[in-house]
Short mmCIF file of C-alpha atoms in Angstrom, two decimals:
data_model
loop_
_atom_site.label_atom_id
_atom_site.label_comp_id
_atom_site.label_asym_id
_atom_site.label_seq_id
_atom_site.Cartn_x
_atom_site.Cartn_y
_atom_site.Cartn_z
CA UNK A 1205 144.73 151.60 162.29
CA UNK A 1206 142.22 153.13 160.11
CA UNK A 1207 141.41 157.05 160.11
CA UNK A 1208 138.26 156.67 161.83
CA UNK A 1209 137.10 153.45 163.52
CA UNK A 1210 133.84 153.11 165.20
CA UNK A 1211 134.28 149.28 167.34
CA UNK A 1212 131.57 148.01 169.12
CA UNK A 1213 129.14 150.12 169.42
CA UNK A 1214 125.50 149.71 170.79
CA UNK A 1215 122.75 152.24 171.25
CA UNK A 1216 119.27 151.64 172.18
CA UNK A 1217 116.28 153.88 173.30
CA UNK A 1218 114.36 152.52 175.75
CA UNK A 1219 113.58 149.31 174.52
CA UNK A 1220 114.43 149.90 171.01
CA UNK A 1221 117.85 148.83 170.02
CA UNK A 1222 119.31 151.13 167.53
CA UNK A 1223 122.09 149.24 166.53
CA UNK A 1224 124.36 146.51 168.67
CA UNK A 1225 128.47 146.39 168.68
CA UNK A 1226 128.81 148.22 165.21
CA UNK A 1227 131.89 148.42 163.93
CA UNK A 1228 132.66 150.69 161.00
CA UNK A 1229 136.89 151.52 159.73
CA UNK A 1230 137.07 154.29 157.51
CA UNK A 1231 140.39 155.50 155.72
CA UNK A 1232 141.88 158.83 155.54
CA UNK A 1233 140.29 159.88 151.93
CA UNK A 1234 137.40 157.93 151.93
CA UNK A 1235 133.88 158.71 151.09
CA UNK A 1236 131.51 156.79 152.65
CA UNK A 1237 127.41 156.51 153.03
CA UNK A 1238 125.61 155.67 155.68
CA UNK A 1239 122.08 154.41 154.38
CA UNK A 1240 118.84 152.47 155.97
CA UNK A 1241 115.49 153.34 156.29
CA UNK A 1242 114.01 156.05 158.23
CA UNK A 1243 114.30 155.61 162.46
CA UNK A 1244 117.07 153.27 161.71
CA UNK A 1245 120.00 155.16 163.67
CA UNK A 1246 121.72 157.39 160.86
CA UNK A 1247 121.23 160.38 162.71
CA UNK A 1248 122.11 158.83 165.84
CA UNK A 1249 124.89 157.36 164.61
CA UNK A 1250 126.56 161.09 163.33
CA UNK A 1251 125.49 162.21 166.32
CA UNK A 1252 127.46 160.01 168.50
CA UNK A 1253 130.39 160.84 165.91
CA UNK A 1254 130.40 164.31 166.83
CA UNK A 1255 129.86 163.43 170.53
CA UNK A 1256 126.11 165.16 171.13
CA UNK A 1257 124.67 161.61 171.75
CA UNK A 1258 126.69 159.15 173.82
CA UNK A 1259 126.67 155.55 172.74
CA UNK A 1260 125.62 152.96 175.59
CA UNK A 1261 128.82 150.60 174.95
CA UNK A 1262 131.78 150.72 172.47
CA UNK A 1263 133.90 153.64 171.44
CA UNK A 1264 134.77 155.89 168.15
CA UNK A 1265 138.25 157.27 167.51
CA UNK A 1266 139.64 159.91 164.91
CA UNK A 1267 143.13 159.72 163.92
CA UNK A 1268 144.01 157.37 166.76
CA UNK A 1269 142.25 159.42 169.86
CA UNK A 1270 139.10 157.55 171.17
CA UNK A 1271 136.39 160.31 171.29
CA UNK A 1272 135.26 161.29 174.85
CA UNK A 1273 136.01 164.11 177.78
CA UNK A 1274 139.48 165.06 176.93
CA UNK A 1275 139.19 164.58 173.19
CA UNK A 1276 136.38 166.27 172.29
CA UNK A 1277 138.05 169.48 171.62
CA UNK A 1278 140.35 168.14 169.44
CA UNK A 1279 138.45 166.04 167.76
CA UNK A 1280 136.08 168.63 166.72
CA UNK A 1281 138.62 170.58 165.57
CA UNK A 1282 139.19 168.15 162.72
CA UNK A 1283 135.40 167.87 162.20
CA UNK A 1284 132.90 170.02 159.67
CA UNK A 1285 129.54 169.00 159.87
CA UNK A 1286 126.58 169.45 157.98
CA UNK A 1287 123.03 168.82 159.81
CA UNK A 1288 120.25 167.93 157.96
CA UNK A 1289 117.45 170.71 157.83
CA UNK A 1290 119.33 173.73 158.21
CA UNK A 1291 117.30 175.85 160.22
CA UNK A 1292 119.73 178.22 161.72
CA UNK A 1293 117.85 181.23 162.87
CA UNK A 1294 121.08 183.75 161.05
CA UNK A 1295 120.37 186.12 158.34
CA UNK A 1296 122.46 185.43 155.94
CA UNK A 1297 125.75 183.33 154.33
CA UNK A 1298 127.97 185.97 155.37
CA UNK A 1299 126.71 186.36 159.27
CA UNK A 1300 127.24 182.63 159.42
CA UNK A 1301 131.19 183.07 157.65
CA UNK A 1302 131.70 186.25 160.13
CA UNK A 1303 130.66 183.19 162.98
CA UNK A 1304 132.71 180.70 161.82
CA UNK A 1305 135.63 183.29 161.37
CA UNK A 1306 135.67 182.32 157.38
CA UNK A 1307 136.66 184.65 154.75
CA UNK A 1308 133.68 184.79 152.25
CA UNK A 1309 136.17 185.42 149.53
CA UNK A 1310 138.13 182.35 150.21
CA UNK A 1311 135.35 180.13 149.91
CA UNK A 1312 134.02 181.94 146.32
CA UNK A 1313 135.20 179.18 144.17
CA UNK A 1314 132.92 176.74 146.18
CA UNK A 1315 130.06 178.97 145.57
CA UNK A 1316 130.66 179.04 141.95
CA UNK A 1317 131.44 174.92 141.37
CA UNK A 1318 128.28 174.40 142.86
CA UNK A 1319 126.33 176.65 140.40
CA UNK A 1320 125.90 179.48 142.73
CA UNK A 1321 126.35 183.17 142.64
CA UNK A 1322 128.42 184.79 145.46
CA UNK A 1323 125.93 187.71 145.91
CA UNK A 1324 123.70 184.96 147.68
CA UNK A 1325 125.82 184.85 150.61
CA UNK A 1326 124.62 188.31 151.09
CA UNK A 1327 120.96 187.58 150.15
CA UNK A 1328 118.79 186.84 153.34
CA UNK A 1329 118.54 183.08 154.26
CA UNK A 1330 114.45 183.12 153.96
CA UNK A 1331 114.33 184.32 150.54
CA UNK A 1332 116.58 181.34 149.46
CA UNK A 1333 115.31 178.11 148.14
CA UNK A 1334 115.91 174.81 150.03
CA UNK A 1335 118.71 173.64 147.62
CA UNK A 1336 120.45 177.27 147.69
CA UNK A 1337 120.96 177.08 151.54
CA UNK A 1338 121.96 173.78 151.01
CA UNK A 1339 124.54 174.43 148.49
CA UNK A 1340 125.30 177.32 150.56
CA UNK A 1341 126.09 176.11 153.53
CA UNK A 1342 127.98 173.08 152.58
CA UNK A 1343 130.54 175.61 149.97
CA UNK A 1344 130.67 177.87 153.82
CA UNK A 1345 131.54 174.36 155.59
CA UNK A 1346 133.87 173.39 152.95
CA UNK A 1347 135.82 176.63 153.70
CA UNK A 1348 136.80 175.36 156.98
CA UNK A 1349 138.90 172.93 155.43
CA UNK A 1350 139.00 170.16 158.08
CA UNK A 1351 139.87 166.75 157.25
CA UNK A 1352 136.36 165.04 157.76
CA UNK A 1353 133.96 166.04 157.00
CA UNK A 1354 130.47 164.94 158.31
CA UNK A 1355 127.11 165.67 156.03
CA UNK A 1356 123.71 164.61 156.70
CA UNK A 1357 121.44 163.71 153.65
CA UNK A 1358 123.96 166.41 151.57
CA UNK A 1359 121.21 166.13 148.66
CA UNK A 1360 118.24 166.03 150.28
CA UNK A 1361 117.24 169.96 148.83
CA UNK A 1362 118.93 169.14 145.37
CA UNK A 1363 118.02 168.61 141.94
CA UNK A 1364 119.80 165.89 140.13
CA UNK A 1365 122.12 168.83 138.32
CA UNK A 1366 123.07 170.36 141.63
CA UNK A 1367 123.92 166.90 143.18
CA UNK A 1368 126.30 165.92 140.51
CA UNK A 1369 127.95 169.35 140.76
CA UNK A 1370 128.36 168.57 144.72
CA UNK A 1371 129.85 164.78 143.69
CA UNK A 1372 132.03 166.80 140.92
CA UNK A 1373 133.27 169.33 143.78
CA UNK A 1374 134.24 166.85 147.07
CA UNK A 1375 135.59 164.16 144.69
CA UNK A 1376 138.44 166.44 143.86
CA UNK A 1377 138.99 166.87 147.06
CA UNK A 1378 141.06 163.50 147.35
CA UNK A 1379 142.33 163.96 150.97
CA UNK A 1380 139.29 164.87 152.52
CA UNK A 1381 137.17 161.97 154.37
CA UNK A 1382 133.67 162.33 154.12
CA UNK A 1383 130.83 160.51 156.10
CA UNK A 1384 127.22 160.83 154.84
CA UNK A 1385 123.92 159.87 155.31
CA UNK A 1386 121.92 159.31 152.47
CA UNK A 1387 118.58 158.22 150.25
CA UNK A 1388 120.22 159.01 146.75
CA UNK A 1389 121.52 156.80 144.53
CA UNK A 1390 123.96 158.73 142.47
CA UNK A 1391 125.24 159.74 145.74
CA UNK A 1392 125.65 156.33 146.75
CA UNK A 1393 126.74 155.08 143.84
CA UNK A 1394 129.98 157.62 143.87
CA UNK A 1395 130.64 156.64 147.67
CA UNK A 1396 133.75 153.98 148.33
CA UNK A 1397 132.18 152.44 151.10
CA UNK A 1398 128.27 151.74 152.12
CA UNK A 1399 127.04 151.01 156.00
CA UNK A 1400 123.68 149.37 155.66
CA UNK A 1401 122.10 150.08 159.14
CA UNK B 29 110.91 222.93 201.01
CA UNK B 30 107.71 221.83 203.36
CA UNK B 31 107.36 218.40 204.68
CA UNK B 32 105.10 215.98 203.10
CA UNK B 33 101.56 215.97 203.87
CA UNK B 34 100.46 213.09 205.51
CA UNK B 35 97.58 210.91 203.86
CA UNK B 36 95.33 209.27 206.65
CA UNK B 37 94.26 205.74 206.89
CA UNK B 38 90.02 206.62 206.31
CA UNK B 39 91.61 208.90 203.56
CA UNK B 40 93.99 205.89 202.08
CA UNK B 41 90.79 203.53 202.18
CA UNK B 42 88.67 206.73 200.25
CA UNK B 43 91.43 206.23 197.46
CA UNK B 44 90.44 202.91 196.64
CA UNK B 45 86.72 204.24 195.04
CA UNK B 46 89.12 205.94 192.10
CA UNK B 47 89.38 201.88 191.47
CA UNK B 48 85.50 202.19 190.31
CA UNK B 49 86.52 203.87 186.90
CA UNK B 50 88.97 201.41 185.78
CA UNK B 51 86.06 198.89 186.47
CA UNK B 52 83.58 200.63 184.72
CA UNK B 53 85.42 200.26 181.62
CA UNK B 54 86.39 196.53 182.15
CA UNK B 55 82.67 195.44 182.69
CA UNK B 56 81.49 197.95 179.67
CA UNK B 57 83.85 195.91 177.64
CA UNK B 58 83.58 192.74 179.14
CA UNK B 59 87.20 192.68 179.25
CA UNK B 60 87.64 190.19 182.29
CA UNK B 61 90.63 191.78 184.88
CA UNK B 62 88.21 192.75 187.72
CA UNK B 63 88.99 189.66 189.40
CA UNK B 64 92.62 189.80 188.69
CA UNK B 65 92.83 193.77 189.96
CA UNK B 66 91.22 193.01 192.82
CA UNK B 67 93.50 190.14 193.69
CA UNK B 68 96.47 192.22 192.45
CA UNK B 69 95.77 195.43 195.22
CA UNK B 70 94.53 193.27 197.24
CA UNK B 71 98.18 191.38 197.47
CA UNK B 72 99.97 194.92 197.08
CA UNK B 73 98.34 196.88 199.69
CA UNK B 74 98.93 193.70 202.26
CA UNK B 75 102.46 192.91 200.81
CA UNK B 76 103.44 196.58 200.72
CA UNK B 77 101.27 197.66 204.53
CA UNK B 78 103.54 194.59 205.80
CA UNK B 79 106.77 195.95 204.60
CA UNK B 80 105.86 198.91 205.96
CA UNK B 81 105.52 197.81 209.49
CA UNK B 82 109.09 195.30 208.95
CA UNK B 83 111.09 198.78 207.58
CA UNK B 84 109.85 200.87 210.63
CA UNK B 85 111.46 198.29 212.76
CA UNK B 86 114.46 198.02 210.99
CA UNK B 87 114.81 201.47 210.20
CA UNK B 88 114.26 202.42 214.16
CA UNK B 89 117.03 199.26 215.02
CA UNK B 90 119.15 200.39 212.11
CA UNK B 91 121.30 197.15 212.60
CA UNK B 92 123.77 195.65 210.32
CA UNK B 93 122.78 192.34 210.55
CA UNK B 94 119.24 193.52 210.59
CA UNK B 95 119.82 195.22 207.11
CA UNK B 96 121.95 192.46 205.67
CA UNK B 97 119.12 189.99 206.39
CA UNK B 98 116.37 192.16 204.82
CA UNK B 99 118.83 192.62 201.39
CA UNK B 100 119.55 188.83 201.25
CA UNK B 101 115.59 188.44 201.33
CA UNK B 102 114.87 190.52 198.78
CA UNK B 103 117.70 188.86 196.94
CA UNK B 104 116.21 185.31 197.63
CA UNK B 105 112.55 186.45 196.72
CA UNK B 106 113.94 188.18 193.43
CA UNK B 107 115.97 184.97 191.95
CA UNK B 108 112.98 182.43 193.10
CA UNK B 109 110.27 184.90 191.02
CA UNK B 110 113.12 185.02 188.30
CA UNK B 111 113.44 181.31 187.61
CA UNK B 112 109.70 180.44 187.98
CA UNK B 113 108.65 183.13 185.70
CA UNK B 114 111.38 182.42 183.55
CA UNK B 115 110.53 178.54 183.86
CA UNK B 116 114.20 177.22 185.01
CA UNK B 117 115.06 174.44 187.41
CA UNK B 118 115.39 175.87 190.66
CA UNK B 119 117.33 173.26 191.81
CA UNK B 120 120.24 173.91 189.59
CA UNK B 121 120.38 177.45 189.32
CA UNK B 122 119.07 179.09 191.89
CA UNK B 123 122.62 179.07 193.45
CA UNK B 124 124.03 180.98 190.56
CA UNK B 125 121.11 183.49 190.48
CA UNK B 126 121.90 184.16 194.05
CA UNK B 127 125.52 184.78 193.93
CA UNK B 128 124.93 186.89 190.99
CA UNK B 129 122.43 189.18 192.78
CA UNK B 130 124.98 189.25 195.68
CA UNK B 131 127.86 190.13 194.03
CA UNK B 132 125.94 193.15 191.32
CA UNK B 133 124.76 194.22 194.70
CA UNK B 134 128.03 194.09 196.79
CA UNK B 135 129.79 196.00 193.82
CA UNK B 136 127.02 198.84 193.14
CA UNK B 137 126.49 199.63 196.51
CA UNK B 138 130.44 199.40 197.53
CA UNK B 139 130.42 202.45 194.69
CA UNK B 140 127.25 204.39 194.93
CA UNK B 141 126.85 204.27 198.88
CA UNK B 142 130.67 204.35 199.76
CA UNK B 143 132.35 206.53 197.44
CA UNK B 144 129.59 208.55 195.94
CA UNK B 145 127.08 209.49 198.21
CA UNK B 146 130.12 208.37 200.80
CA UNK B 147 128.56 207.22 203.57
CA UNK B 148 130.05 207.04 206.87
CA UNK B 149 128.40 203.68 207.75
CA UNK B 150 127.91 201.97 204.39
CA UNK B 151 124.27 200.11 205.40
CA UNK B 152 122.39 202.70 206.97
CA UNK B 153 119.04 201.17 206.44
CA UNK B 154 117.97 204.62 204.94
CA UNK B 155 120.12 204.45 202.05
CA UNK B 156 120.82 200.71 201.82
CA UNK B 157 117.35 199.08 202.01
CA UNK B 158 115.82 200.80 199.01
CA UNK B 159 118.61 201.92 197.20
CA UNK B 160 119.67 197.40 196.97
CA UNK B 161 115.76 197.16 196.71
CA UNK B 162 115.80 199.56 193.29
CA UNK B 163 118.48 197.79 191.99
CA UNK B 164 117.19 194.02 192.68
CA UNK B 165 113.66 195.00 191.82
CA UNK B 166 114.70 196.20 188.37
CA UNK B 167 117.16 193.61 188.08
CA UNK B 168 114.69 190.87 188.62
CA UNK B 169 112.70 192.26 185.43
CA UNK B 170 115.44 192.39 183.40
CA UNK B 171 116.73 188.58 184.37
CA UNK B 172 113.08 187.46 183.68
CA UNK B 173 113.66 188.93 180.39
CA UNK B 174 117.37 188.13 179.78
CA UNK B 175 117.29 184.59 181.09
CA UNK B 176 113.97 183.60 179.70
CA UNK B 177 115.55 185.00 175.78
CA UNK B 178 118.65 182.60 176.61
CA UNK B 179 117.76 179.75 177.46
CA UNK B 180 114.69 179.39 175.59
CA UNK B 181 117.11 179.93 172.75
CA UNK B 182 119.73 178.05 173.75
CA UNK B 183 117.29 175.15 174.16
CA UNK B 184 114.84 175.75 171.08
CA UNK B 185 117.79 176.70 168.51
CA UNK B 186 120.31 174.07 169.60
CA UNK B 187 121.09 173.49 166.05
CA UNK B 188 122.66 176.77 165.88
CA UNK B 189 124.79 175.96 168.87
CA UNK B 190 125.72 172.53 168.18
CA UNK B 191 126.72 173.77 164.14
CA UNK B 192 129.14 175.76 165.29
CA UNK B 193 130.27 173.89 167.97
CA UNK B 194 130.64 170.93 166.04
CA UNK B 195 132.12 172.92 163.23
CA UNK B 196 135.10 173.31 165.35
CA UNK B 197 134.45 176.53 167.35
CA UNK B 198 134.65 176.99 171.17
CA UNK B 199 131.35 177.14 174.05
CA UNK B 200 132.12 180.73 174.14
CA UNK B 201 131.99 181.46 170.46
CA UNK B 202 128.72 178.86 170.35
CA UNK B 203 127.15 180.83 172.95
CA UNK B 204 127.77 183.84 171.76
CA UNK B 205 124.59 184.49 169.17
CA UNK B 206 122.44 183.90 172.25
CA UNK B 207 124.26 186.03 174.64
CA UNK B 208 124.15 188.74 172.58
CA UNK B 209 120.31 188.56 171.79
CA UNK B 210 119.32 188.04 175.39
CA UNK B 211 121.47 191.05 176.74
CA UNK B 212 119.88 193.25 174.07
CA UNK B 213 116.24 192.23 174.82
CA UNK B 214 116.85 192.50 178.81
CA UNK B 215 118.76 196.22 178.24
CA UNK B 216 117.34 197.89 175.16
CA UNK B 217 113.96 199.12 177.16
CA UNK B 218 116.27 200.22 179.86
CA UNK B 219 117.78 202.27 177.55
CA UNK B 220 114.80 203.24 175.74
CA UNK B 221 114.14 204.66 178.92
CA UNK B 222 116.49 206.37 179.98
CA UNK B 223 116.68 208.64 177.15
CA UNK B 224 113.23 209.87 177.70
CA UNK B 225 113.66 209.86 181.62
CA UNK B 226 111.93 213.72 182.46
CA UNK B 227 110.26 214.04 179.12
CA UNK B 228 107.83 211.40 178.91
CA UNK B 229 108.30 210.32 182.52
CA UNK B 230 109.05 211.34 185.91
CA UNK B 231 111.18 208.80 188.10
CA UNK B 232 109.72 207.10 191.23
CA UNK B 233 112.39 207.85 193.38
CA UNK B 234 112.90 211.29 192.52
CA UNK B 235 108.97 212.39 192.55
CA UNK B 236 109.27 210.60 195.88
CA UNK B 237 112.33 213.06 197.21
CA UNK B 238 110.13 215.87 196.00
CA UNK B 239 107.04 214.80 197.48
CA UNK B 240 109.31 214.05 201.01
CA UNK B 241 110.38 217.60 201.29
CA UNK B 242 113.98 217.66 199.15
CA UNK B 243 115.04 220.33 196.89
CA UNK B 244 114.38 219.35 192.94
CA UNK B 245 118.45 219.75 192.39
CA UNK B 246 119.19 216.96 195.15
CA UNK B 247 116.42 214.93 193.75
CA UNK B 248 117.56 214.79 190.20
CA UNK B 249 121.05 214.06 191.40
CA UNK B 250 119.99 210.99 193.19
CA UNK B 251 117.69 209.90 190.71
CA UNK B 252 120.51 210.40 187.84
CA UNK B 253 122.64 208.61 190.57
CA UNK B 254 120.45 205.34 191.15
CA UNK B 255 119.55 205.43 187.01
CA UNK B 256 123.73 204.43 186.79
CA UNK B 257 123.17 202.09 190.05
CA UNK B 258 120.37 200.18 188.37
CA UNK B 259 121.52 199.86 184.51
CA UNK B 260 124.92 198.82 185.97
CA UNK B 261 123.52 196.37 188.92
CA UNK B 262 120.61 194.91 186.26
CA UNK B 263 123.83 194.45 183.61
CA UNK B 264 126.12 192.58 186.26
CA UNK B 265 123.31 190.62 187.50
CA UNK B 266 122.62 189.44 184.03
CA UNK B 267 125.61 188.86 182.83
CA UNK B 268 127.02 187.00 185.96
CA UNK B 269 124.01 184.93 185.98
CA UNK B 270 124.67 183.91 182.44
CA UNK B 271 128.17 183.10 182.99
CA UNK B 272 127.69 181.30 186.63
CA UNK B 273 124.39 179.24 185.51
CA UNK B 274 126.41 178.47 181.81
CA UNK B 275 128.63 176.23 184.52
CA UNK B 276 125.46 173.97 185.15
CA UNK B 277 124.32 174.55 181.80
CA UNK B 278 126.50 172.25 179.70
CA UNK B 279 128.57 169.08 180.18
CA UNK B 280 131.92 167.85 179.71
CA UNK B 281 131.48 167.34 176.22
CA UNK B 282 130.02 171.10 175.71
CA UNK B 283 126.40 169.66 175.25
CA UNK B 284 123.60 171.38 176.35
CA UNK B 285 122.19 170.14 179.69
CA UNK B 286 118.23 170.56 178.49
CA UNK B 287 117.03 168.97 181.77
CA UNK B 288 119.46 171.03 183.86
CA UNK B 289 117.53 174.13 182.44
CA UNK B 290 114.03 173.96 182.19
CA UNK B 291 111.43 173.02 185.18
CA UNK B 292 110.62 170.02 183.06
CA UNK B 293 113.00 166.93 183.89
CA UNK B 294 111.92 164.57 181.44
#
């Protein structure tokens, strides 16, 4: 049984099918990308992961437990996810640590790998550039330290520097399962498995 | 103390010409509200002549029942002005608005009219009819305001909830960010106030005591007294209404019910 296992699944929107009895097995470790074209269901699809969007048919486990009502909970709990545009309305990286009950200091060595200074989890979110908040955010989700982790377009705010730093940083990480959606190649091209949708 | 001059009807109607000022300036500047005043007295001076003529009945009957009704009337108009204003489906959470309303009320008065101002018969008309009326009327402002911040935020910043929710944190700690902003936009002109209550202005209720006959001392006692009533009726209300309508707000899987909230059901 793999670590995560998506079987069957079909989602359509209106008349639009999204994608019909998908089935996607992912290992514990793995680092995969989801890729496709714009409207195509990558969103959708990490939606449905993280149980905001229900699929019409088919179902998605972690770690054995199908995702649904009772599981939810304890599925999240495994789960740290990355949405695409961050737009969070919060001041700054430390407000959104103090909410996510992380220890800025424990997640300092993120900051740094990814070519960041730790005084910008104090600096104010709106005078940060796209790719700071994004590099941000993901060293703050890393510091949860959950098994899976789920990342929309990770690069989509960096520079080719910042995105091999990223690769450089979660590759080490050789126990940690990450499921991406992405554009870039050189993210791509590091990734053990790619889902054409 | 004397008792309060009375202000004839011909003398009531004479009061209206004061109107012509206000008008003045509105047509000078082309500013547009004449229509709108004159629908807005209009509606007051029927609204208000009507409750008049209801109060002295109930007032003379001084029945429990009577009383009761009136209350849960002004509770029912209060939470159906509160959602529409606030745009929120009626449907869904119109029950929790209610039993919030009831229960600040049943709590507030319990204290103020039992075992403050102890009361021998808790809903004497007198004390129970616009004493509940101050604290719904206020409370329905500050729900307009509370709600509305909420769930508009809940709704248009969902990507705040559903990051931390999804990051592995509970409803309650998801929920929190909004809670706390709509409580402090609802409370902080209460407060605001308060602290200037007697220096900038003087309160309704107490200029009315004064104006009725009472001594200045037993005024500002029940005015200090119905201040506490209404901050802590508005901040049950508003917090109860959270909580109970956060039942209906979300599903089983935590997400946020969109349609459940807003008066739009696509």
């Amino acid at each position: 049984m793999a670590f995560v296992e998506i079987n069957n699944l079909s989602k359509s929107f209106g008349n639009n099918k999204v994608f019909t009895d998908l089935n996607i097995f992912i290992e514990k470790g793995q680092k995969v990308a989801i890729k496709g074209e714009s409207g195509k269901g990558k969103t959708t699809l990490l939606r449905m992961l993280t149980g905001i969007s229900n699929p019409d048919s088919g179902t998605i486990s972690f770690d054995g437990k199908v995702l649904g009502d009772d599981t939810v909970k304890g599925i999240r709990s495994l789960i740290g996810y990355l949405p695409q545009g961050i737009d969070l309305l919060i001041d700054n990286g430390n407000q959104l640590c103090n909410l996510l009950e992380i220890e800025p200091m424990s997640i300092y060595n993120y900051i740094e790998a990814l070519g960041l200074n730790k005084k910008k989890l104090a600096q104010p979110v709106s005078e940060l550039s796209g790719g700071e908040t994004q590099r941000l955010f993901t060293a703050i989700i890393l510091g949860l330290k959950r098994p899976i982790l789920i990342l929309d377009e990770p690069t989509s705010a960096l520079d080719a520097n910042s995105i091999l730093k990223l690769i450089n940083l979660i590759w080490s990480m050789h126990e940690l399962t990450v499921i991406s959606t992405t554009h870039n190649q050189t993210w791509e091209k590091h990734c053990d498995k790619i889902i054409e949708l | 103390m004397s008792t309060i001059q009375d202000i004839s009807w011909i003398h009531l109607a004479f009061s209206f010409c004061i109107l012509l000022i206000p008008f003045a300036g509105f047509w000078y500047y082309s500013v547009g509200l004449t229509r709108s005043t004159i629908i807005a007295i209009t509606r007051m001076t029927i609204q208000l002549s009507a409750v008049a003529v209801n109060l002295e009945f109930i007032f003379e009957k001084n029945n429990t029942f009577l009383n009761i009704a009136w209350v849960m009337i002004m509770i029912l108009v209060g939470v159906f002005t509160t959602l529409k204003r606030s745009n929120l489906n009626a449907k869904q959470l119109a029950l929790p608005l209610i039993i919030s309303g009831l229960t600040s009320l049943i709590i507030v008065d319990t204290f103020f009219l039992g075992f403050v101002i102890k009361l021998p018969y808790l809903f004497e008309s007198q004390y129970f009819i616009p004493i509940s009326g101050m604290i719904l009327g206020n409370a329905m402002n500050h729900n307009i305001v509370g709600l509305n911040a909420y769930f508009e935020g809940l709704v248009n910043n969902q990507n705040l909830y559903y990051f931390l929710l999804l990051n592995g944190k509970s409803k309650k700690v998801a929920i929190s960010p909004f809670i706390v902003k709509a409580i402090r936009k609802a409370l902080n002109p209460m407060i605001a106030n308060t602290s200037v209550m007697g220096l900038i202005s003087l309160p309704g209720m107490m200029t009315g005591q004064i104006l009725g006959g009472n001594s200045p001392a037993i005024a500002i006692r029940y005015q200090i007294m119905i201040m506490l009533a209404i901050f802590t009726g508005c901040t049950i209300n508003l917090m109860l209404s959270i909580i109970i309508a956060n039942i209906k707000a979300f599903d089983k899987m935590e997400r946020i019910a969109v349609d459940v909230l807003t008066t739009n059901n696509s």
